[in-house]
Amino acid sequence: MKIARVEQMRSMDRFAIEKLKIPEEILMENAGLAAAYVLNREIGIRGKKFVVLCGGGNNGGDGFVVARKILADGGAAKVFVLGDPGKYKGAARTNYTIISGLPVEMETVGAVDDLTRDILHCDGIIDGLFGTGLDREVEGLYADVIDFVNESDKPVLSLDIPSGINGNTGEIMGIAVNADLTVTFGVPKIGNLLYPGYEIGGRLFVCHISFPPELYDREALPIQVNDFVPLPTRNPDGHKGSMGEALVIAGAASYFGAPYFSALSFLKAGGGYARLALPAAMAPFIAQKGSEIVLVPQKETADGSIALDNRRFLLDLAAKMDCIVIGPGLSLNNETQQLVRDLVSKIEKPVLIDGDGITAVAGHPDLIRKRKGETILTPHLGEMSRITGKDVAAIRRNRIDILQETAKHLGAFIVLKGAHSLIGSPEGRVYVNLSGNSGMATAGCGDVLTGTIAAMCGLGLGTEEAVRKGVFLHGLAGDLAAGDLGEDGMTAQDILDYLPLALKTDREGPDAALRDIYEGPEVI
């Protein structure tokens, strides 16, 4: 499912009105009817009382349509207008005029006390205060009303996006409505699917409001949900080599988990043969825990990291592999960091760079841009800051734009890890991944991700599909683990152990609850 920026949504609206000759009033009518349908299905309308909060723009116009539909379906609606009713234009003005002539109570709000009694005695609230174009902090009367709505604990249906959420970023602009249901129009906006907007939007629905598929599903919308990528069929006559071979270059003194998780997750996610190049002194300890991993001990620096002297050997070994992982737990030793840069610049196979490997290449973008093989980077926000030179707060506020710019600039696939991880491609496509949970915010989880993505490369998926599938399966394993164990106290080992079940579940189809989450908003 495609996702739009606010300005793209406005462009789609204009195209529908000017080129497709769909009147604005019809688009608004469809939006309001869709919201009323969800309200009726999820809460019920007949015999119930609703408060409809309408702001001064088209979001308020949508609210007028919902109020009219509530009346038609046997409910009672009281409309509260925040702002000057004389400023309504176009379709919003038309629907204000219509609702003014119907037996629907309507009141202009001057203070929060004007609506507190009605909210406390209603069965539900329709939030039509702000649309998706909000780009300033919510203050004054609007903030007071939103605060009271949240304190009321009444069911809330938000129109397009919870009021107070930035449609382009998902940020809370000071304060925002905590919705139980959100009906978004045309296509979902970025703010509907990124945290914290996603978290306070409740169950999300989308109505295409008469847009034809060539408008809402076109290539010009490069952002989309990370939807289903089928796993390759396993060859019943296959062998370990045909299931993919990976070289993981990882580990340093005191960093035993990262190499273990990275290499074993390759096998747990379906890969055939994992070689782990690690400091020689670490090999006996890793062998006790991961006996399925082929260990390739390396000469060490004085700090216990992999020495630069291993360069030629590692280059020769990498040439025989399907995928190379570099970086988990490698350390920041200067010699080892130089080794990373030398390997990245010379290896011609797909390379996945994570952790300390990202630090090694962050200040050397030409190493990535000039590579002959494809590159995958898997940074968290701090590592993305090193890559881009931008501070973490700026990236958090504008994740998708910065991800797109950086992936294009470097010619690399980038997984920006976090809640609803983002996958950026060199061509500018961005995928929002919906699997995973907060229990996965634990040490070693990212190392499991690296091996899972590498396994997808080894199984024969193209790089873009491998990255998308690896990110999804990693989240699915975390969701399955959380379902059995709970999110509190989950470890990377738990996620690793659930990878085989994740692949099995993916092939057979997840249960309805997970499927509803992974498929994105329900289309109505």
Coordinates of C-alpha atoms in Angstrom, one line a residue:
M1 CA 0.0 0.0 0.0
K2 CA 1.3 3.4 -1.0
I3 CA 1.9 6.2 1.5
A4 CA 1.9 9.9 0.7
R5 CA 3.4 13.1 1.9
V6 CA 1.0 15.9 2.7
E7 CA 1.9 17.8 -0.4
Q8 CA 1.5 14.7 -2.6
M9 CA -2.0 14.2 -1.2
R10 CA -2.9 17.8 -2.0
S11 CA -1.6 17.2 -5.5
M12 CA -3.7 14.1 -5.8
D13 CA -6.8 16.0 -4.6
R14 CA -6.2 18.7 -7.3
F15 CA -5.7 16.1 -10.0
A16 CA -8.9 14.4 -9.0
I17 CA -10.8 17.6 -9.1
E18 CA -9.3 19.3 -12.1
K19 CA -8.3 16.4 -14.4
L20 CA -10.7 13.7 -13.4
K21 CA -13.6 16.2 -12.9
I22 CA -14.6 14.7 -9.5
P23 CA -16.2 17.6 -7.6
E24 CA -14.6 18.4 -4.3
E25 CA -18.0 18.0 -2.7
I26 CA -18.0 14.3 -3.8
L27 CA -14.5 13.7 -2.3
M28 CA -15.6 15.2 1.0
E29 CA -18.9 13.3 1.0
N30 CA -17.0 10.0 0.4
A31 CA -14.6 10.8 3.2
G32 CA -17.4 11.6 5.6
L33 CA -19.4 8.5 4.6
A34 CA -16.4 6.3 5.1
A35 CA -15.8 7.6 8.6
A36 CA -19.5 7.2 9.5
Y37 CA -19.3 3.6 8.2
V38 CA -16.4 2.8 10.5
L39 CA -18.2 4.6 13.4
N40 CA -21.3 2.6 12.8
R41 CA -19.4 -0.7 12.5
E42 CA -17.1 -0.2 15.5
I43 CA -19.2 1.8 18.0
G44 CA -22.7 1.9 16.6
I45 CA -24.8 5.0 15.8
R46 CA -28.5 4.4 16.4
G47 CA -29.7 5.8 19.7
K48 CA -26.3 7.2 20.7
K49 CA -25.0 10.7 21.2
F50 CA -21.8 12.0 19.6
V51 CA -19.8 15.2 19.8
V52 CA -18.3 16.3 16.5
L53 CA -15.4 18.7 16.8
C54 CA -14.8 20.7 13.6
G55 CA -11.8 22.9 12.9
G56 CA -11.8 25.7 10.3
G57 CA -10.6 23.8 7.2
N58 CA -11.6 20.8 5.1
N59 CA -11.2 18.5 8.1
G60 CA -14.1 20.3 9.7
G61 CA -16.0 19.9 6.5
D62 CA -15.5 16.1 6.7
G63 CA -16.9 16.4 10.3
F64 CA -20.1 18.1 9.0
V65 CA -20.7 15.1 6.7
V66 CA -20.2 12.7 9.5
A67 CA -22.6 14.6 11.7
R68 CA -25.2 14.6 8.9
K69 CA -24.8 10.8 8.5
I70 CA -25.1 10.3 12.3
L71 CA -28.4 12.1 12.1
A72 CA -29.5 10.0 9.1
D73 CA -28.6 6.7 10.9
G74 CA -30.7 7.4 14.0
G75 CA -28.0 9.0 16.3
A76 CA -27.7 12.4 17.8
A77 CA -24.8 14.7 16.9
K78 CA -23.8 18.0 18.5
V79 CA -21.3 20.0 16.4
F80 CA -18.8 22.3 18.0
V81 CA -16.9 24.6 15.7
L82 CA -13.5 26.0 16.7
G83 CA -12.7 29.0 14.7
D84 CA -14.6 31.4 12.6
P85 CA -17.4 29.7 10.6
G86 CA -17.3 32.6 8.1
K87 CA -14.0 31.4 6.9
Y88 CA -15.1 28.1 5.5
K89 CA -14.6 27.8 1.7
G90 CA -15.5 25.4 -1.1
A91 CA -16.9 22.0 -0.1
A92 CA -16.4 22.8 3.6
R93 CA -18.6 25.8 3.2
T94 CA -21.2 23.8 1.3
N95 CA -21.4 21.2 4.1
Y96 CA -21.5 23.9 6.8
T97 CA -24.5 25.4 5.1
I98 CA -26.2 22.0 4.8
I99 CA -25.7 21.1 8.4
S100 CA -26.9 24.5 9.5
G101 CA -30.3 23.7 7.9
L102 CA -30.7 20.4 9.6
P103 CA -32.0 19.6 13.2
V104 CA -28.4 19.3 14.4
E105 CA -27.2 21.3 17.4
M106 CA -24.2 23.5 16.5
E107 CA -22.2 25.8 18.6
T108 CA -19.1 27.9 18.2
V109 CA -16.6 27.3 21.0
G110 CA -15.1 30.2 22.9
A111 CA -13.7 28.2 25.8
V112 CA -13.2 24.6 26.7
D113 CA -16.1 24.9 29.3
D114 CA -18.5 25.3 26.4
L115 CA -18.2 21.6 25.5
T116 CA -17.2 19.7 28.6
R117 CA -20.7 18.7 29.7
D118 CA -21.6 17.4 26.2
I119 CA -18.3 15.4 26.0
L120 CA -18.8 13.9 29.5
H121 CA -22.3 12.7 28.5
C122 CA -21.7 11.5 24.9
D123 CA -21.0 8.0 23.5
G124 CA -18.2 9.1 21.3
I125 CA -16.2 11.9 19.8
I126 CA -15.5 12.7 16.2
D127 CA -12.1 14.6 15.8
G128 CA -12.2 16.9 12.9
L129 CA -10.1 19.7 14.3
F130 CA -6.9 19.6 12.2
G131 CA -6.1 17.8 9.0
T132 CA -2.7 16.4 7.9
G133 CA -1.2 19.8 7.1
L134 CA -0.5 20.9 10.7
D135 CA 3.0 22.2 10.9
R136 CA 3.0 24.3 14.1
E137 CA 2.6 23.7 17.8
V138 CA -1.0 23.3 19.0
E139 CA -1.8 26.1 21.5
G140 CA -4.5 27.9 23.3
L141 CA -8.1 26.8 23.0
Y142 CA -7.3 23.9 20.6
A143 CA -4.8 22.5 23.1
D144 CA -7.2 22.8 25.9
V145 CA -9.9 21.0 24.0
I146 CA -7.6 18.2 22.9
D147 CA -6.4 17.8 26.5
F148 CA -10.0 17.5 27.8
V149 CA -10.9 15.0 25.0
N150 CA -7.9 12.8 26.1
E151 CA -8.9 13.1 29.8
S152 CA -12.6 12.2 29.0
D153 CA -11.7 8.6 28.1
K154 CA -14.5 8.6 25.5
P155 CA -14.1 6.6 22.3
V156 CA -12.6 8.9 19.6
L157 CA -12.7 8.6 15.8
S158 CA -10.2 10.9 14.1
L159 CA -10.7 12.1 10.5
D160 CA -7.6 11.6 8.3
I161 CA -5.1 11.8 11.2
P162 CA -5.4 12.5 15.0
S163 CA -5.4 16.2 15.5
G164 CA -2.0 17.4 16.6
I165 CA 0.0 14.9 14.6
N166 CA 2.3 16.2 11.8
G167 CA 1.2 14.4 8.6
N168 CA 4.7 14.3 7.2
T169 CA 6.6 13.1 10.2
G170 CA 4.3 11.5 12.8
E171 CA 5.5 14.1 15.4
I172 CA 3.2 15.3 18.2
M173 CA 3.0 19.0 17.7
G174 CA 2.8 19.9 21.4
I175 CA -0.3 17.9 22.1
A176 CA -2.4 15.4 20.0
V177 CA -5.7 13.5 20.2
N178 CA -5.4 10.0 21.4
A179 CA -7.7 8.2 19.0
D180 CA -9.3 4.8 19.1
L181 CA -10.0 4.8 15.4
T182 CA -8.6 6.8 12.5
V183 CA -10.0 6.9 9.0
T184 CA -7.5 8.4 6.5
F185 CA -8.5 9.5 3.0
G186 CA -6.9 8.8 -0.4
V187 CA -3.9 7.0 0.9
P188 CA -2.3 6.9 4.4
K189 CA 0.0 9.7 5.2
I190 CA 3.5 9.3 6.6
G191 CA 2.3 10.5 10.0
N192 CA -0.3 7.8 10.1
L193 CA 2.3 5.1 10.1
L194 CA 5.4 6.5 11.9
Y195 CA 5.7 6.7 15.7
P196 CA 4.4 8.4 17.7
G197 CA 1.5 9.2 15.4
Y198 CA 0.9 5.6 14.7
E199 CA 0.7 4.7 18.4
I200 CA -2.0 7.3 19.2
G201 CA -4.0 6.7 16.0
G202 CA -5.7 3.5 17.1
R203 CA -7.0 1.2 14.5
L204 CA -6.3 2.7 11.0
F205 CA -8.6 2.6 8.0
V206 CA -8.2 4.1 4.6
C207 CA -10.8 5.2 2.0
H208 CA -9.7 6.0 -1.5
I209 CA -12.6 8.5 -1.8
S210 CA -13.2 7.7 -5.5
F211 CA -9.6 7.9 -6.6
P212 CA -8.8 5.4 -9.4
P213 CA -6.0 2.9 -8.8
E214 CA -3.7 4.7 -11.2
L215 CA -3.8 7.7 -8.9
Y216 CA -3.4 6.1 -5.5
D217 CA -1.1 3.2 -6.6
R218 CA 1.2 4.9 -9.0
E219 CA 5.0 4.8 -9.2
A220 CA 5.3 8.5 -8.4
L221 CA 4.5 7.6 -4.8
P222 CA 7.8 6.0 -3.7
I223 CA 6.9 5.4 -0.1
Q224 CA 4.9 2.3 0.8
V225 CA 4.2 -0.3 3.4
N226 CA 6.7 -3.1 3.4
D227 CA 4.2 -5.6 2.1
F228 CA 4.6 -9.3 1.4
V229 CA 7.7 -10.6 -0.4
P230 CA 7.4 -14.4 -1.0
L231 CA 10.2 -16.6 0.3
P232 CA 11.9 -18.6 -2.4
T233 CA 10.7 -22.2 -2.6
R234 CA 13.2 -24.5 -1.0
N235 CA 14.8 -27.0 -3.3
P236 CA 14.1 -30.5 -2.0
D237 CA 17.3 -31.6 -3.6
G238 CA 19.3 -28.7 -2.3
H239 CA 22.5 -28.7 -0.2
K240 CA 24.1 -26.3 2.2
G241 CA 25.9 -24.5 -0.6
S242 CA 22.8 -24.0 -2.6
M243 CA 21.1 -22.3 0.4
G244 CA 23.7 -19.6 0.5
E245 CA 27.1 -19.0 1.9
A246 CA 28.0 -16.0 4.1
L247 CA 31.1 -14.6 5.6
V248 CA 30.6 -12.7 8.8
I249 CA 33.6 -10.5 9.8
A250 CA 32.9 -9.6 13.4
G251 CA 33.9 -9.6 17.0
A252 CA 36.6 -8.2 19.3
A253 CA 37.7 -8.7 22.9
S254 CA 34.6 -8.4 25.2
Y255 CA 32.2 -8.5 22.2
F256 CA 31.2 -12.2 22.1
G257 CA 27.5 -11.8 21.4
A258 CA 27.6 -9.8 18.2
P259 CA 29.6 -12.3 16.1
Y260 CA 27.6 -15.2 17.5
F261 CA 24.2 -13.7 16.8
S262 CA 25.2 -12.4 13.3
A263 CA 26.5 -15.8 12.1
L264 CA 24.0 -18.1 13.8
S265 CA 21.0 -16.0 12.7
F266 CA 22.1 -16.5 9.1
L267 CA 21.6 -20.3 9.6
K268 CA 18.4 -19.9 11.7
A269 CA 16.9 -17.8 8.9
G270 CA 17.4 -20.5 6.3
G271 CA 21.0 -19.9 5.1
G272 CA 23.2 -22.9 4.4
Y273 CA 26.8 -22.2 5.4
A274 CA 28.1 -19.5 7.7
R275 CA 31.7 -18.7 8.1
L276 CA 32.7 -16.4 11.0
A277 CA 36.0 -14.6 10.8
L278 CA 36.8 -13.5 14.3
P279 CA 39.9 -12.8 16.6
A280 CA 41.6 -16.2 17.2
A281 CA 41.3 -15.9 21.0
M282 CA 37.5 -15.8 20.8
A283 CA 37.1 -18.9 18.7
P284 CA 37.0 -21.5 21.6
F285 CA 34.3 -19.5 23.4
I286 CA 32.1 -19.1 20.3
A287 CA 32.6 -22.8 19.3
Q288 CA 31.0 -23.8 22.6
K289 CA 27.8 -21.9 21.9
G290 CA 27.5 -22.0 18.1
S291 CA 28.9 -25.3 16.9
E292 CA 27.0 -25.0 13.6
I293 CA 29.2 -22.0 12.6
V294 CA 32.4 -22.5 10.7
L295 CA 35.0 -20.5 12.6
V296 CA 37.8 -18.8 10.7
P297 CA 40.2 -17.5 13.4
Q298 CA 42.1 -14.3 12.5
K299 CA 45.4 -12.6 13.7
E300 CA 44.7 -10.1 16.4
T301 CA 45.7 -6.6 17.3
A302 CA 47.1 -5.8 20.7
D303 CA 43.5 -4.8 21.7
G304 CA 42.1 -8.2 20.7
S305 CA 40.4 -7.1 17.5
I306 CA 41.0 -8.4 13.9
A307 CA 44.3 -7.2 12.6
L308 CA 45.0 -5.5 9.2
D309 CA 47.3 -8.4 8.3
N310 CA 44.3 -10.5 7.5
R311 CA 43.2 -8.3 4.6
R312 CA 44.4 -10.5 1.7
F313 CA 43.1 -13.7 3.2
L314 CA 39.6 -12.1 3.9
L315 CA 39.4 -10.7 0.4
D316 CA 40.1 -14.1 -1.1
L317 CA 37.6 -15.8 1.1
A318 CA 35.0 -13.1 0.4
A319 CA 35.2 -13.7 -3.3
K320 CA 33.8 -17.2 -2.8
M321 CA 30.7 -16.0 -0.8
D322 CA 27.2 -15.0 -1.7
C323 CA 27.1 -12.2 1.0
I324 CA 29.5 -10.6 3.4
V325 CA 28.6 -9.1 6.7
I326 CA 31.1 -6.7 8.2
G327 CA 31.1 -4.8 11.5
P328 CA 29.2 -6.4 14.4
G329 CA 31.3 -6.0 17.6
L330 CA 34.5 -5.3 15.6
S331 CA 35.6 -2.5 17.9
L332 CA 36.9 1.0 17.1
N333 CA 40.6 0.0 17.0
N334 CA 42.2 2.2 14.3
E335 CA 43.9 -0.8 12.6
T336 CA 40.6 -2.8 12.5
Q337 CA 38.7 0.3 11.2
Q338 CA 41.2 0.6 8.4
L339 CA 40.7 -3.1 7.6
V340 CA 37.0 -2.5 7.2
R341 CA 37.6 0.4 4.8
D342 CA 40.0 -1.7 2.7
L343 CA 37.6 -4.7 2.5
V344 CA 34.6 -2.6 1.7
S345 CA 36.4 -0.8 -1.2
K346 CA 37.7 -4.1 -2.7
I347 CA 35.1 -6.7 -2.1
E348 CA 32.8 -7.0 -5.2
K349 CA 30.1 -9.1 -3.7
P350 CA 27.1 -7.7 -1.8
V351 CA 28.3 -6.4 1.6
L352 CA 26.1 -5.7 4.6
I353 CA 27.8 -3.2 7.0
D354 CA 26.6 -2.8 10.6
G355 CA 27.7 -1.5 14.0
D356 CA 31.4 -0.6 14.2
G357 CA 31.7 -1.2 10.4
I358 CA 29.4 1.8 9.9
T359 CA 31.6 3.9 12.0
A360 CA 34.6 2.9 9.9
V361 CA 33.0 4.0 6.6
A362 CA 30.8 6.9 7.9
G363 CA 33.3 9.6 7.0
H364 CA 34.2 8.0 3.7
P365 CA 31.1 8.1 1.4
D366 CA 33.2 7.5 -1.7
L367 CA 34.0 4.0 -0.4
I368 CA 30.3 3.2 -0.7
R369 CA 29.5 5.1 -3.9
K370 CA 32.3 3.5 -5.9
R371 CA 31.7 -0.1 -4.8
K372 CA 31.1 -2.6 -7.6
G373 CA 28.9 -4.8 -5.5
E374 CA 25.7 -3.8 -3.7
T375 CA 25.9 -2.3 -0.3
I376 CA 23.5 -2.6 2.7
L377 CA 23.8 -0.4 5.7
T378 CA 21.8 -1.1 8.9
P379 CA 22.2 1.9 11.2
H380 CA 20.3 3.0 14.3
L381 CA 19.7 6.7 14.7
G382 CA 23.1 7.3 16.3
E383 CA 24.9 5.6 13.4
M384 CA 22.7 7.4 10.9
S385 CA 23.9 10.6 12.5
R386 CA 27.5 9.6 11.8
I387 CA 26.7 8.7 8.2
T388 CA 24.9 11.9 7.5
G389 CA 26.5 14.4 9.8
K390 CA 23.1 15.5 11.0
D391 CA 22.1 15.3 14.7
V392 CA 19.8 12.6 16.0
A393 CA 16.9 15.0 16.7
A394 CA 16.9 16.3 13.2
I395 CA 16.9 12.7 11.8
R396 CA 14.1 11.7 14.1
R397 CA 12.0 14.6 12.9
N398 CA 12.6 14.0 9.3
R399 CA 13.5 10.3 8.9
I400 CA 12.1 9.6 5.5
D401 CA 13.5 12.5 3.7
I402 CA 16.9 12.0 5.2
L403 CA 16.8 8.3 4.5
Q404 CA 15.9 8.9 0.9
E405 CA 18.6 11.5 0.3
T406 CA 21.3 9.3 1.9
A407 CA 20.4 6.1 0.1
K408 CA 20.4 7.9 -3.2
H409 CA 23.6 9.8 -2.4
L410 CA 25.5 6.6 -1.4
G411 CA 23.8 4.3 -3.9
A412 CA 23.1 1.9 -1.0
F413 CA 20.2 0.1 0.6
I414 CA 19.8 1.5 4.1
V415 CA 17.7 0.1 7.0
L416 CA 17.1 2.8 9.5
K417 CA 16.3 0.7 12.6
G418 CA 13.7 1.6 15.1
A419 CA 10.0 1.2 15.8
H420 CA 8.6 0.7 12.3
S421 CA 12.0 0.4 10.7
L422 CA 12.5 2.2 7.4
I423 CA 14.1 0.6 4.3
G424 CA 15.5 3.0 1.7
S425 CA 16.7 2.1 -1.8
P426 CA 19.2 3.8 -4.1
E427 CA 16.3 4.7 -6.4
G428 CA 14.5 6.6 -3.7
R429 CA 11.9 4.0 -2.7
V430 CA 11.1 3.8 1.0
Y431 CA 9.4 0.9 2.7
V432 CA 7.8 1.2 6.2
N433 CA 8.0 -2.1 8.0
L434 CA 5.1 -2.9 10.4
S435 CA 6.4 -6.1 12.1
G436 CA 8.2 -6.0 15.4
N437 CA 7.6 -4.6 18.9
S438 CA 9.3 -2.7 21.7
G439 CA 10.6 -5.9 23.3
M440 CA 13.2 -6.0 20.5
A441 CA 14.9 -2.9 21.9
T442 CA 17.6 -5.1 23.4
A443 CA 21.3 -5.7 23.0
G444 CA 22.1 -8.0 20.1
C445 CA 18.8 -7.6 18.3
G446 CA 20.4 -5.7 15.4
D447 CA 23.0 -8.4 15.0
V448 CA 20.2 -11.0 14.5
L449 CA 18.9 -8.6 11.8
T450 CA 22.1 -8.6 9.9
G451 CA 22.3 -12.4 9.6
T452 CA 18.6 -12.6 8.7
I453 CA 19.0 -10.2 5.8
A454 CA 22.2 -12.0 4.7
A455 CA 20.2 -15.3 4.7
M456 CA 17.6 -13.8 2.3
C457 CA 20.5 -12.9 -0.1
G458 CA 21.8 -16.4 0.2
L459 CA 18.4 -17.9 -0.5
G460 CA 18.4 -16.1 -3.9
L461 CA 16.3 -13.0 -3.4
G462 CA 17.4 -9.8 -5.1
T463 CA 19.1 -7.3 -2.8
E464 CA 16.1 -5.0 -2.4
E465 CA 13.7 -8.0 -1.8
A466 CA 16.2 -9.6 0.6
V467 CA 16.5 -6.5 2.7
R468 CA 12.7 -6.1 2.8
K469 CA 12.1 -9.7 3.7
G470 CA 14.9 -9.9 6.2
V471 CA 13.6 -6.8 8.1
F472 CA 10.1 -8.2 8.1
L473 CA 11.1 -11.7 9.2
H474 CA 13.2 -10.3 12.0
G475 CA 10.2 -8.4 13.2
L476 CA 7.9 -11.4 12.9
A477 CA 10.3 -13.5 15.0
G478 CA 10.2 -10.8 17.6
D479 CA 6.4 -10.7 17.5
L480 CA 6.1 -14.5 17.8
A481 CA 8.6 -14.4 20.8
A482 CA 6.6 -11.6 22.4
G483 CA 3.4 -13.5 21.9
D484 CA 4.7 -16.5 23.9
L485 CA 7.1 -14.7 26.3
G486 CA 5.8 -11.1 26.6
E487 CA 7.8 -8.1 25.5
D488 CA 9.4 -7.4 28.9
G489 CA 12.7 -9.2 29.2
M490 CA 13.0 -10.5 25.6
T491 CA 16.6 -11.0 24.5
A492 CA 18.3 -11.4 21.2
Q493 CA 18.6 -15.1 21.9
D494 CA 14.8 -15.3 22.0
I495 CA 14.4 -13.5 18.7
L496 CA 17.1 -15.8 17.2
D497 CA 15.3 -18.9 18.5
Y498 CA 12.1 -17.9 16.9
L499 CA 13.5 -17.3 13.4
P500 CA 12.7 -20.8 12.1
L501 CA 9.1 -20.4 13.3
A502 CA 9.0 -17.0 11.7
L503 CA 9.9 -18.6 8.3
K504 CA 7.3 -21.3 8.8
T505 CA 4.6 -18.8 9.8
D506 CA 5.5 -16.6 6.8
R507 CA 5.1 -19.6 4.4
E508 CA 1.8 -20.7 6.0
G509 CA 0.4 -17.2 6.7
P510 CA 0.4 -15.5 10.2
D511 CA -2.7 -15.5 12.3
A512 CA -5.4 -13.0 11.7
A513 CA -4.3 -10.5 14.4
L514 CA -0.7 -10.3 13.1
R515 CA -1.9 -10.3 9.5
D516 CA -4.2 -7.3 10.2
I517 CA -1.1 -5.4 11.5
Y518 CA 1.3 -6.4 8.7
E519 CA -1.1 -5.6 5.8
G520 CA -1.4 -2.0 7.0
P521 CA -4.7 0.0 7.1
E522 CA -7.9 -1.8 6.3
V523 CA -9.4 -0.4 3.0
I524 CA -13.1 0.5 3.2

